[in-house]
GROMACS .gro file of C-alpha atoms in nm:
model
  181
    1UNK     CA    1   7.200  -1.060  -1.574
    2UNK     CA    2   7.319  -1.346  -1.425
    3UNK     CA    3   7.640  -1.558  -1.569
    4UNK     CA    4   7.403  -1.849  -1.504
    5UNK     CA    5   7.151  -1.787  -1.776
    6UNK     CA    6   7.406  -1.803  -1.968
    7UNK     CA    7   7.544  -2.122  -1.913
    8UNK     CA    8   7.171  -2.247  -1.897
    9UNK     CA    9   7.075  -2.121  -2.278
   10UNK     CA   10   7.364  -2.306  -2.421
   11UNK     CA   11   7.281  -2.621  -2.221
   12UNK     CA   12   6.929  -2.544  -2.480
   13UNK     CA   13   6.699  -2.389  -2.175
   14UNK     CA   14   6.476  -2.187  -2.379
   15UNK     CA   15   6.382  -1.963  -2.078
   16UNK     CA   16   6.704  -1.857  -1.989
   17UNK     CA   17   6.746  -1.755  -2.307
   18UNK     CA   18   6.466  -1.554  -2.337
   19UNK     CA   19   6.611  -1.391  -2.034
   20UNK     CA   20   6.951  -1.324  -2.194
   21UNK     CA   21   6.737  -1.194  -2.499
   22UNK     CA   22   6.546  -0.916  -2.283
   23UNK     CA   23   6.865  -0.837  -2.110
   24UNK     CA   24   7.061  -0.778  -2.448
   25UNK     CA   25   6.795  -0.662  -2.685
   26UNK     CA   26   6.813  -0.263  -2.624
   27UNK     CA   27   7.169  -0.248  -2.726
   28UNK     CA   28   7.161  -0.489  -3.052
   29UNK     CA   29   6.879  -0.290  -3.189
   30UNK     CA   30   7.047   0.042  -3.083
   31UNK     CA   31   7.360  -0.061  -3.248
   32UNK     CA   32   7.158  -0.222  -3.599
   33UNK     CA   33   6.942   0.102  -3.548
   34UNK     CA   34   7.305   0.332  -3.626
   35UNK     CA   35   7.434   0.072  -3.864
   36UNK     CA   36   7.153   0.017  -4.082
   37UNK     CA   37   6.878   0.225  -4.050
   38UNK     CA   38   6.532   0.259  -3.874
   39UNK     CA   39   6.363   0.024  -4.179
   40UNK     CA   40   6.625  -0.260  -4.092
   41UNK     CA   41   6.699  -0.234  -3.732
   42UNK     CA   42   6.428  -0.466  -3.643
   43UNK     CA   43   6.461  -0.737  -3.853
   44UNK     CA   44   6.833  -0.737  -3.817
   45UNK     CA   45   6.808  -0.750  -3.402
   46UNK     CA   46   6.585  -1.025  -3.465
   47UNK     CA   47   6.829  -1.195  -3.736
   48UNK     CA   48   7.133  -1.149  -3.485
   49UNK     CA   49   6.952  -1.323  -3.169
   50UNK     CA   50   6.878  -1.625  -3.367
   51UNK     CA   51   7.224  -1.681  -3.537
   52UNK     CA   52   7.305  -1.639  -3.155
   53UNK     CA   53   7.092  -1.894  -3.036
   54UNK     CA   54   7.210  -2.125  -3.317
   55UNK     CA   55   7.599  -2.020  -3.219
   56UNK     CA   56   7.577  -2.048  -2.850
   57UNK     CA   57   7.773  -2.319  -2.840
   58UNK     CA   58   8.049  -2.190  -2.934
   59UNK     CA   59   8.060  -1.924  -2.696
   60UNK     CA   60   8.355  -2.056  -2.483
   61UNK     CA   61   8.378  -1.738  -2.223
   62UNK     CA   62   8.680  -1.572  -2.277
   63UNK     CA   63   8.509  -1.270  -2.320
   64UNK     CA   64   8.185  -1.129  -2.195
   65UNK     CA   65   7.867  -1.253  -2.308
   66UNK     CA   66   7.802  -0.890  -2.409
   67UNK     CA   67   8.157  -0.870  -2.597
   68UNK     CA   68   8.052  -1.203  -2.791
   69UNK     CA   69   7.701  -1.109  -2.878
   70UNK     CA   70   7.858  -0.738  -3.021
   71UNK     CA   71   8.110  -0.895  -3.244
   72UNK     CA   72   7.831  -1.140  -3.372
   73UNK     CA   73   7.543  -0.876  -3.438
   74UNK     CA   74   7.793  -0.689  -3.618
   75UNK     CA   75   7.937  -0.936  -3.807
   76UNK     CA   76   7.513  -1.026  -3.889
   77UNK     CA   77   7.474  -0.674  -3.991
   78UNK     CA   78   7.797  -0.670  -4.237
   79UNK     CA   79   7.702  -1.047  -4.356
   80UNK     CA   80   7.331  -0.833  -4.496
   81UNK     CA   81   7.547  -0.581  -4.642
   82UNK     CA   82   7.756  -0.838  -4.845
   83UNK     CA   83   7.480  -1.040  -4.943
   84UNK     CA   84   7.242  -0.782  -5.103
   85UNK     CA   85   7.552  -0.707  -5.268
   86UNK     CA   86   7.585  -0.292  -5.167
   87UNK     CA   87   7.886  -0.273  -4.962
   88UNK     CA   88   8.143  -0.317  -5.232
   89UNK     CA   89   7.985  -0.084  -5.453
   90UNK     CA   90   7.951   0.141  -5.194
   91UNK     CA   91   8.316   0.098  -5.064
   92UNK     CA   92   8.395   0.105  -5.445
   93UNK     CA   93   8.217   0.427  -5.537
   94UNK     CA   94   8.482   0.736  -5.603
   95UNK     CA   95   8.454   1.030  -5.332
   96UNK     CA   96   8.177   1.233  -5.574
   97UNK     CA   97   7.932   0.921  -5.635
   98UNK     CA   98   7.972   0.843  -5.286
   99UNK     CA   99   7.876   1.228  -5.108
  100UNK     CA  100   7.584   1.240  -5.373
  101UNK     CA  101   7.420   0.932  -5.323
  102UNK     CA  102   7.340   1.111  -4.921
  103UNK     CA  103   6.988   1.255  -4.948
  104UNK     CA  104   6.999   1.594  -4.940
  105UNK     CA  105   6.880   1.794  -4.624
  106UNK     CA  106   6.523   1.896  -4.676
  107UNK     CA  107   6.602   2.273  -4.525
  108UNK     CA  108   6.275   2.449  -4.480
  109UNK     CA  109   6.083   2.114  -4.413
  110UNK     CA  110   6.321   1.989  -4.136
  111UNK     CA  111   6.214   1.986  -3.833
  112UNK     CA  112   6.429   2.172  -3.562
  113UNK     CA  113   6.478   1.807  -3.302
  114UNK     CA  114   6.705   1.690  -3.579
  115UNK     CA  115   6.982   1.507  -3.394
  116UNK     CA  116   7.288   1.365  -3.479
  117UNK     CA  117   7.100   1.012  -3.498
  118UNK     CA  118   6.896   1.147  -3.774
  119UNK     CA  119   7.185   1.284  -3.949
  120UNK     CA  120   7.336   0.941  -3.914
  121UNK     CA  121   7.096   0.783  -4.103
  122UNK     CA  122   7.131   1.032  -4.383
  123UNK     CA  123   7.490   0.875  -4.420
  124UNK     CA  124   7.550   0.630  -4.747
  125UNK     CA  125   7.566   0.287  -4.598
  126UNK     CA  126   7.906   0.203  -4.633
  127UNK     CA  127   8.010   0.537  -4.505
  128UNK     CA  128   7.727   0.521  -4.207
  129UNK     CA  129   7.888   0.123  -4.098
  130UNK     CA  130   8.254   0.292  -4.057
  131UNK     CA  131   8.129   0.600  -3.903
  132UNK     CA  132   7.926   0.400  -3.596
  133UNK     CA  133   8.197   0.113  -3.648
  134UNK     CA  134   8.498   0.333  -3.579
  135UNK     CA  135   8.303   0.621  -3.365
  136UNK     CA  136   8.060   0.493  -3.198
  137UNK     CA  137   8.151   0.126  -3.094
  138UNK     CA  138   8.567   0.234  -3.067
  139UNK     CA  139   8.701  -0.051  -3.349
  140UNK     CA  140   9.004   0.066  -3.535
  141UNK     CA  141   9.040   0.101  -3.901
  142UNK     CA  142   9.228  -0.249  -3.937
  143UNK     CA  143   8.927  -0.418  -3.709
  144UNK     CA  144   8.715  -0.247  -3.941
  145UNK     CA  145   8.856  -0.363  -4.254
  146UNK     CA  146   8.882  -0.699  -4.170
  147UNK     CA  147   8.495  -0.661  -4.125
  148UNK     CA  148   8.449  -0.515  -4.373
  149UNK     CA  149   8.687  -0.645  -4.657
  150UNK     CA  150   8.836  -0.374  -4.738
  151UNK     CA  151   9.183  -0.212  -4.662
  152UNK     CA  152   9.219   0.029  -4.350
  153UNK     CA  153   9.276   0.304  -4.594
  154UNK     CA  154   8.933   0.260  -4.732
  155UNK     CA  155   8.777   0.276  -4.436
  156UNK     CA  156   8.978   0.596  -4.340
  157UNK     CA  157   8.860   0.748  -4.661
  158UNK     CA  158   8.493   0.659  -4.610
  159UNK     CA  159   8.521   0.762  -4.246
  160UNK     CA  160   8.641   1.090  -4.367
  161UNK     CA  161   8.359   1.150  -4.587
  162UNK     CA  162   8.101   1.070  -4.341
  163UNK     CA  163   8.244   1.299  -4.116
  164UNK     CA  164   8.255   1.574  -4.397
  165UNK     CA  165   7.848   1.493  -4.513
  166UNK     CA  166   7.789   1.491  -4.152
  167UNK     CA  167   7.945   1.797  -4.101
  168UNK     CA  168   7.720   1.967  -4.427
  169UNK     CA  169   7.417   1.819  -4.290
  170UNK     CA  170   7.431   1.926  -3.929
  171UNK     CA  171   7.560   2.297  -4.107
  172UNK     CA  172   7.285   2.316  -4.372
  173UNK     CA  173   7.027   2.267  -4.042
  174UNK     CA  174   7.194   2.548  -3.842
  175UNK     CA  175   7.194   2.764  -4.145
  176UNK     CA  176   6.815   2.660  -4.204
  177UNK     CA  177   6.709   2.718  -3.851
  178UNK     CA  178   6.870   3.110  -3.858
  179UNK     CA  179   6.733   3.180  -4.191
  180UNK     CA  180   6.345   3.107  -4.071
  181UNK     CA  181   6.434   3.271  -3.674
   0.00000   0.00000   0.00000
């Protein structure tokens, strides 16, 4: 995409805009997709490009457009979480609460394509946004927390754990798919 589109959108050209939209979209919904589910991915991608339209402005190129547009769609997807109120008790939950609140892994009814995506999505939701946070998109547990709100050791901790329910899921499926070979 073209630096000039850019530069056009935040002079208010609607068109170019739609072109940096269409250029940008598959990645923003990918990464709302992994933070917040299927259900939310949409409306979130949606959410993200119009707080970017509204912030353009203020993009002052000393990064990527692409750089810019990340940090804002997941600072849009943590501003949800904080505002429906579930990330701190999430992030507040002790280690049980937190591992039992994951749905459990249907065994016989699962179908074999399960992927690591799917198991993703199993995740709690303050668990799932450090996992794709700190695995996925490469920030560090202080970058993270600073998101977040919450000290680097939290986000270790819940890291941890969704590595550990990850682990049980993507087991449990293995152990499912022997037992009915």
């Amino acid at each position: 995409m073209p630096v000039d589109d850019v530069v056009l959108a935040t002079q208010g050209d609607t068109a170019a805009f739609e072109r940096v939209y269409r250029a940008h979209l598959p990645r923003i919904f990918n990464l709302a997709r992994r933070m917040a589910g299927p259900d939310a991915a949409e409306e979130l991608t949606q959410d993200v490009f119009v707080r970017a339209w509204q912030k353009l402005a203020l993009f002052r190129g000393e990064s990527s457009f692409a750089t810019w547009l990340h940090r804002l769609a997941v600072n849009v997807i943590i501003e949800r979480f904080r505002t429906l109120g579930a990330a701190r008790e999430r992030f507040l939950a002790d280690s049980e609460a937190v591992l039992e609140t994951a749905p459990a892994a249907r065994t016989k009814q699962m179908d074999l394509s399960m992927d690591l995506q799917a198991a993703i999505e199993q995740l709690p939701h303050g668990a799932r946004q450090v996992f794709v946070l700190h695995d996925v998109e490469g920030y560090k547990h202080e970058e993270i927390g600073d998101m977040l709100g919450v000290s680097p050791g939290t986000s270790k901790s819940q890291l941890h754990r969704a590595r550990q329910t990850l682990r049980g899921l993507l087991n449990r499926k293995v152990e499912s798919s022997r037992v009915e070979s």
